[in-house]
PDB file of C-alpha atoms in Angstrom:
ATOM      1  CA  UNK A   1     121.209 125.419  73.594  1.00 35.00           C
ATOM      2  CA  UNK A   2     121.579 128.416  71.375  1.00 34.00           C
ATOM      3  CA  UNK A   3     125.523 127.911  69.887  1.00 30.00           C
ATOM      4  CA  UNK A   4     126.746 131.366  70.614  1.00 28.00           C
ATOM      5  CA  UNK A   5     124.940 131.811  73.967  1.00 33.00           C
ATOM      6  CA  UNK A   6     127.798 132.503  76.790  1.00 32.00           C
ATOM      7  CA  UNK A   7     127.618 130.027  79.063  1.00 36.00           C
ATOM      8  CA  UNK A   8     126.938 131.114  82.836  1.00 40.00           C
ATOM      9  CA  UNK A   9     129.420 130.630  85.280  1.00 40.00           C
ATOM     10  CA  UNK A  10     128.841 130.364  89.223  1.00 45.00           C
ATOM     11  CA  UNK A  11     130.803 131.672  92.049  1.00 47.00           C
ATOM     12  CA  UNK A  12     132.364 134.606  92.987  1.00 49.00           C
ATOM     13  CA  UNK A  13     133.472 135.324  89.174  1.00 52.00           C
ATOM     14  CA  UNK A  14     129.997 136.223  88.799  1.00 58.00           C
ATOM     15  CA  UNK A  15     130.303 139.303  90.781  1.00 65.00           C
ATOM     16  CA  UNK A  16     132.194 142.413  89.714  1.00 67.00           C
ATOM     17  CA  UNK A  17     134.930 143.364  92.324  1.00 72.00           C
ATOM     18  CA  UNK A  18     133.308 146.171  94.416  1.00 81.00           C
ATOM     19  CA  UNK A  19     136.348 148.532  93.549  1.00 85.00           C
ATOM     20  CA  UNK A  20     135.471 148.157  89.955  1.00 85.00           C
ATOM     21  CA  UNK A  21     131.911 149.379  90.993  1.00 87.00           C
ATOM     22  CA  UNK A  22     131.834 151.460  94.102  1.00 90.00           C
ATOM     23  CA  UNK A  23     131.856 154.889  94.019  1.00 91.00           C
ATOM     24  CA  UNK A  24     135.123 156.558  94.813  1.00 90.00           C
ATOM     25  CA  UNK A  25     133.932 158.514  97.735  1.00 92.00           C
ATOM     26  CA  UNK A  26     132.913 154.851  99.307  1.00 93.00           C
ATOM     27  CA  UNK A  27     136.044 153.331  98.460  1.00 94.00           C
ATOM     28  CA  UNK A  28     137.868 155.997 100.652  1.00 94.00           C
ATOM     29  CA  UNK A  29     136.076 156.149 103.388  1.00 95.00           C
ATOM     30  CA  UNK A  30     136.497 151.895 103.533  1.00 95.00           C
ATOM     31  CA  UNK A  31     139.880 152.992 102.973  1.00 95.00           C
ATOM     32  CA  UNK A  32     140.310 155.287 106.159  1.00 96.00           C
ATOM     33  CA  UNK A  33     138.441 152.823 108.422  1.00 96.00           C
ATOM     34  CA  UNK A  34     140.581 149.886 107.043  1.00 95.00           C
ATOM     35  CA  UNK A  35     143.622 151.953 107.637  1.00 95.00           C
ATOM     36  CA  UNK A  36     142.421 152.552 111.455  1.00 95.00           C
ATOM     37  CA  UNK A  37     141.801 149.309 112.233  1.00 95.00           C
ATOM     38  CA  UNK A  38     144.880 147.642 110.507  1.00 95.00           C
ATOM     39  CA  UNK A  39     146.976 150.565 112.713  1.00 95.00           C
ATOM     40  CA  UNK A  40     145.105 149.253 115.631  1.00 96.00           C
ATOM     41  CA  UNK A  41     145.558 145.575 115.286  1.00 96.00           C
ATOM     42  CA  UNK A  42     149.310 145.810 114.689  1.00 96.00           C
ATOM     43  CA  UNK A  43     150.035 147.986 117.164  1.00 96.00           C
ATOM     44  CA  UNK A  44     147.465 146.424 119.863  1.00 96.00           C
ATOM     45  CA  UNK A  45     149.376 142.393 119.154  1.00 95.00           C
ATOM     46  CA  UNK A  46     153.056 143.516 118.362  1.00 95.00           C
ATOM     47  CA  UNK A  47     153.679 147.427 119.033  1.00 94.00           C
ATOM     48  CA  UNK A  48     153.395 148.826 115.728  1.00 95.00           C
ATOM     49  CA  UNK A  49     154.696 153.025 115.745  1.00 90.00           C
ATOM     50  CA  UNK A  50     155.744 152.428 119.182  1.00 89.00           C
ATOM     51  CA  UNK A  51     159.687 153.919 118.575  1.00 73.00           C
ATOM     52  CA  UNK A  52     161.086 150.834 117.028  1.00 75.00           C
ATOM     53  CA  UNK A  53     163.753 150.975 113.822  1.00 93.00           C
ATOM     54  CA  UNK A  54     162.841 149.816 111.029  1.00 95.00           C
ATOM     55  CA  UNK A  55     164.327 148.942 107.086  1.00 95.00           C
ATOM     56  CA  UNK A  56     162.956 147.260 103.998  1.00 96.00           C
ATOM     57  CA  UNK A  57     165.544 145.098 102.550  1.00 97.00           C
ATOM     58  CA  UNK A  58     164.590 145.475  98.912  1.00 96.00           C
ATOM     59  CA  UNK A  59     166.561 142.453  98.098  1.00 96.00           C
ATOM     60  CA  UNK A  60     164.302 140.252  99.742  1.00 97.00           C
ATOM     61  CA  UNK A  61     160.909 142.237  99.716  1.00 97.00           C
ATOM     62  CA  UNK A  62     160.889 142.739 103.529  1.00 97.00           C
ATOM     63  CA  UNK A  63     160.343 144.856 106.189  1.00 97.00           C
ATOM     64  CA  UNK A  64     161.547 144.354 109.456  1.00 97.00           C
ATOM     65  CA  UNK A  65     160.852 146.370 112.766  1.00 96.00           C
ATOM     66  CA  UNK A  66     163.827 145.594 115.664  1.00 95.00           C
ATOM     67  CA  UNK A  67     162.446 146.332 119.449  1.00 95.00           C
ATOM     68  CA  UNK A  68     164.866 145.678 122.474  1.00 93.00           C
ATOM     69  CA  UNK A  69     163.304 141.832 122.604  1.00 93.00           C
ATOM     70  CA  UNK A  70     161.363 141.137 119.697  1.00 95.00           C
ATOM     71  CA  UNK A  71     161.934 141.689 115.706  1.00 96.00           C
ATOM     72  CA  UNK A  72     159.077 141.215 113.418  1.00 97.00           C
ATOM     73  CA  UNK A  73     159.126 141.004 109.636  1.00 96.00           C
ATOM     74  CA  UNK A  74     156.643 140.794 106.959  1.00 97.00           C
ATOM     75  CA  UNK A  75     156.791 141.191 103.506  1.00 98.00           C
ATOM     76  CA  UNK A  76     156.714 144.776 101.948  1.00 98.00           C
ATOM     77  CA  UNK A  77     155.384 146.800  99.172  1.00 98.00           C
ATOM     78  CA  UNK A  78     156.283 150.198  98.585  1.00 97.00           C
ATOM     79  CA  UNK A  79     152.862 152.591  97.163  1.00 97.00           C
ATOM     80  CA  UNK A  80     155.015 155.751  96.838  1.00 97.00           C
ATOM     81  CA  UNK A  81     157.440 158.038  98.439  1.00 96.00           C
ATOM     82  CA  UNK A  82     156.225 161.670  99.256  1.00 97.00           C
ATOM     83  CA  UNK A  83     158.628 165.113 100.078  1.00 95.00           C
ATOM     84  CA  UNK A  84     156.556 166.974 102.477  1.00 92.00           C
ATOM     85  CA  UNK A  85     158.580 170.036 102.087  1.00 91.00           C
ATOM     86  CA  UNK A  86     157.885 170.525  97.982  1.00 93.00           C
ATOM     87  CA  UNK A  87     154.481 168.530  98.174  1.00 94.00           C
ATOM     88  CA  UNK A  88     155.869 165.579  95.767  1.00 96.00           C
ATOM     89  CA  UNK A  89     154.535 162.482  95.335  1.00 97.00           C
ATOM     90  CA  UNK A  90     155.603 159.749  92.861  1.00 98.00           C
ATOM     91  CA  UNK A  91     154.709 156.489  92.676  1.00 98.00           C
ATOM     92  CA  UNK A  92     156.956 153.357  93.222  1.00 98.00           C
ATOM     93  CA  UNK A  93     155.755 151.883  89.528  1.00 97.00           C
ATOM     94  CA  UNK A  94     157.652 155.106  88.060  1.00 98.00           C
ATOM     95  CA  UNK A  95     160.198 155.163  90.750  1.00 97.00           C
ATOM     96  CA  UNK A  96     163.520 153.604  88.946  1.00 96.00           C
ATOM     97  CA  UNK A  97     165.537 153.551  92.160  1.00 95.00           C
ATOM     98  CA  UNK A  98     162.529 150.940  93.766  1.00 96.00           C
ATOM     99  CA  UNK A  99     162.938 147.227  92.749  1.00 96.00           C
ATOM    100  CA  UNK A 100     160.633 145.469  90.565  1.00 96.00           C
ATOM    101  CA  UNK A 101     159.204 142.843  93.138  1.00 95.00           C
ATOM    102  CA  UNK A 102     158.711 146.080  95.615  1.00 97.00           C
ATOM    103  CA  UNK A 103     156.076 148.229  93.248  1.00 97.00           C
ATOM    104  CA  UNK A 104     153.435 145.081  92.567  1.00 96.00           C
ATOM    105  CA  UNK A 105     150.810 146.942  94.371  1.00 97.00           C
ATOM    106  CA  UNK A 106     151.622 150.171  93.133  1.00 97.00           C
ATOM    107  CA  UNK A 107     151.591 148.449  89.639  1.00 97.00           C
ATOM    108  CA  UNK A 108     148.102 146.985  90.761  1.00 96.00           C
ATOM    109  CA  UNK A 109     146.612 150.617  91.936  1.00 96.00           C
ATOM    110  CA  UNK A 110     147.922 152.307  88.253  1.00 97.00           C
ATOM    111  CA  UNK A 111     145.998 149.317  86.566  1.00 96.00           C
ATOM    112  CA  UNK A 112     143.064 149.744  88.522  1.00 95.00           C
ATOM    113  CA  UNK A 113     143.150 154.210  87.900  1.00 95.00           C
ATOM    114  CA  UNK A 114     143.292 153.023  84.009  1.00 95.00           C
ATOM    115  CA  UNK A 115     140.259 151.271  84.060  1.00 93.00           C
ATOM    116  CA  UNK A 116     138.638 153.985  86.029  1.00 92.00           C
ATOM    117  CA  UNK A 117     139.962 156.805  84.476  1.00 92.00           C
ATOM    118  CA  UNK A 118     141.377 158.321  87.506  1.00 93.00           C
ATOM    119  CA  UNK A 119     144.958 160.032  86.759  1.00 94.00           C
ATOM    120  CA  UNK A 120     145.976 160.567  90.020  1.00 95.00           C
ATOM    121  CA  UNK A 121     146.783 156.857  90.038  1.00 96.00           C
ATOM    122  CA  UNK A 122     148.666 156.954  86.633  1.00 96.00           C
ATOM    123  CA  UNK A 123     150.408 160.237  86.559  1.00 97.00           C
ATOM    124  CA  UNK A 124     153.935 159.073  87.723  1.00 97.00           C
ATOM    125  CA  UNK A 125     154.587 162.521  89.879  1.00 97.00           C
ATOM    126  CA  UNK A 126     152.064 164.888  91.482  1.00 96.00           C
ATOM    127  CA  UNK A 127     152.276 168.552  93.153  1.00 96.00           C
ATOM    128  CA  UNK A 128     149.950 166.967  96.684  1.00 96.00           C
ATOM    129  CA  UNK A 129     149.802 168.499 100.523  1.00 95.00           C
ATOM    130  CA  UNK A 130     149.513 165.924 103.506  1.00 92.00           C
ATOM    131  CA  UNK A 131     145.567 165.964 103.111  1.00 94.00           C
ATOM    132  CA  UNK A 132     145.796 164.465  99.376  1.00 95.00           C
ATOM    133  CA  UNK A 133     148.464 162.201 100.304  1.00 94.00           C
ATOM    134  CA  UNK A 134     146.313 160.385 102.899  1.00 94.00           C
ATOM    135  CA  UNK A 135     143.628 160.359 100.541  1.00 95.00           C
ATOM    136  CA  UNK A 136     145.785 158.679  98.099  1.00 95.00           C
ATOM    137  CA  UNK A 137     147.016 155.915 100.313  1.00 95.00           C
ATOM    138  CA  UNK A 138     143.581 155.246 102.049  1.00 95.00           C
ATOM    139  CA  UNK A 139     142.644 154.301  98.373  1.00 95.00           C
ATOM    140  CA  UNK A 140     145.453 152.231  97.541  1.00 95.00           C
ATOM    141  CA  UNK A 141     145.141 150.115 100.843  1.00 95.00           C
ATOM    142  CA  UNK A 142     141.430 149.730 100.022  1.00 95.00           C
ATOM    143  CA  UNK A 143     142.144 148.522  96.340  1.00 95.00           C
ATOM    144  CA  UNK A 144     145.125 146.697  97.402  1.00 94.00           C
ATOM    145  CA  UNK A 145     143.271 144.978  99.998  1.00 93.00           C
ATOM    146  CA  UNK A 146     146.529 145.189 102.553  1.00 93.00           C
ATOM    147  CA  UNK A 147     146.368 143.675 105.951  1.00 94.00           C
ATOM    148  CA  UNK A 148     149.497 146.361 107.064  1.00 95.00           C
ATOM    149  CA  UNK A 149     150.066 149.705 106.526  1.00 94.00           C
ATOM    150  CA  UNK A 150     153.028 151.614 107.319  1.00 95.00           C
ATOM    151  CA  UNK A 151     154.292 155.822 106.903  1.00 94.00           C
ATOM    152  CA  UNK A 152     157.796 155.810 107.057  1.00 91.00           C
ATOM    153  CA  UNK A 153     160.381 158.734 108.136  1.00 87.00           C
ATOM    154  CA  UNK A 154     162.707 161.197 106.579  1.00 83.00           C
ATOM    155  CA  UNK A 155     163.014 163.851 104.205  1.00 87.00           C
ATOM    156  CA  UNK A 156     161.478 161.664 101.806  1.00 92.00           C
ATOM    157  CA  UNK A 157     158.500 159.627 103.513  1.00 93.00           C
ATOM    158  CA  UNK A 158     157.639 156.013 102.069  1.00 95.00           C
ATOM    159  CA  UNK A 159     154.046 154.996 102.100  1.00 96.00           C
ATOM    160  CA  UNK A 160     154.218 150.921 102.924  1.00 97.00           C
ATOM    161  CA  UNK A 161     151.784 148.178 102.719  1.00 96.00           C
ATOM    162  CA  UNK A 162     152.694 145.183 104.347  1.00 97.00           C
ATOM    163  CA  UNK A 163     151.316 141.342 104.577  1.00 96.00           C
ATOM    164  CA  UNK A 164     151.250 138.470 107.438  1.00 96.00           C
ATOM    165  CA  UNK A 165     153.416 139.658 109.953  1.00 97.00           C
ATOM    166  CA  UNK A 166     156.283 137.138 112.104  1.00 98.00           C
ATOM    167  CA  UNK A 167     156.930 137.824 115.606  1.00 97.00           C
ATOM    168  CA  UNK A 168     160.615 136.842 116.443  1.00 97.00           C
ATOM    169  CA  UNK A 169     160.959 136.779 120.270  1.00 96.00           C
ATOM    170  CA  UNK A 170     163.900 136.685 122.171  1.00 95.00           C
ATOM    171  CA  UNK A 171     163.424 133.193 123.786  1.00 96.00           C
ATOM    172  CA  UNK A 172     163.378 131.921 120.044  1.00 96.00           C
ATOM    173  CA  UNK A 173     159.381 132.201 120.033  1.00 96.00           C
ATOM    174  CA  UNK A 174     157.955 132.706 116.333  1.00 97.00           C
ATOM    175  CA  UNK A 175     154.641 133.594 116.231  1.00 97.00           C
ATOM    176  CA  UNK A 176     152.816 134.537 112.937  1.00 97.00           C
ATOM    177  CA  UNK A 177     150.293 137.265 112.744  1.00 96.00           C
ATOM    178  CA  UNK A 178     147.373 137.682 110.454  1.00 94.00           C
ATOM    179  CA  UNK A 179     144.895 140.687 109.922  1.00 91.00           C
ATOM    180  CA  UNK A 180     142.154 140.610 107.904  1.00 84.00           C
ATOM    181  CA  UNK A 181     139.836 143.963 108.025  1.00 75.00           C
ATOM    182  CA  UNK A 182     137.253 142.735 105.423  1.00 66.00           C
ATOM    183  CA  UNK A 183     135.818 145.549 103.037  1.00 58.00           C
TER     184      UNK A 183
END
């Protein structure tokens, strides 16, 4: 064997992760459909949008959504907060006021826009209407690969991924809950 050949690995190392490859136009439309059918799994098994309150205790990384008989919680990741009125965006990795552990996945997306040269990922703030703001998150649940996705409420609207969900019912039930979309 030659002594600076590079030796071949097997497995899935071999293969270059399809969001380092794909065009972008793919990657949002497996964004969109990802985003549909995460929407539709959560709120099909545990009511997901249906009226419920909800807070993200960024102490602990969670989320929690409290109906009249059941709470479930997950952990949380904020992408980025968004005024509809001016048409800001900014994302959590440049938003001081969000905590470390909460802006991974944000983090993860501006990594991934610096290898493929897309600034919209790595410009902390952008001028955006609703249209580009969807865009924007049905990319960063595709590259994130989230199993939950969640727009908040407010002046100032937080775009949320989420992961494995816990049902807590009322009869002291716990029932964990997984999605997984595929790409």
């Amino acid at each position: 064997m030659p002594l600076f050949r590079r030796r071949r690995t097997t497995g899935p190392t071999d293969e270059p992760d399809p969001v380092d490859t794909l065009p972008l136009s793919d990657l949002l439309l497996q964004g969109e459909d990802m985003i549909e059918r995460l929407a539709t799994a959560h709120r099909d098994r545990w009511g997901l949008g249906s009226g419920a309150t909800w807070a993200v205790d960024q102490t602990t990384a969670t989320i929690t959504w409290t109906f009249p008989d059941t709470r479930v919680h997950a952990p949380v990741q904020i992408l980025a907060t968004y005024a509809p009125g001016p048409g800001s965006w900014r994302w959590a990795w440049a938003n001081p006021s969000i905590t470390p552990a909460l802006r991974s996945a944000a983090e993860q997306l501006r990594d991934w826009g610096l290898r493929r040269g897309h600034d919209a990922f790595t410009t902390p703030d952008l001028s955006v209407d609703e249209t580009t703001a969807a865009t924007l998150v049905a990319l960063a649940v595709r590259v994130t690969r989230a199993t939950g996705f969640y727009r908040g409420s407010g002046g100032t609207v937080p775009y949320l991924t989420f992961g494995d969900v816990t049902i807590e019912h009322a009869d002291g039930r716990v029932e964990p809950f997984r999605v997984s979309v595929g790409t």
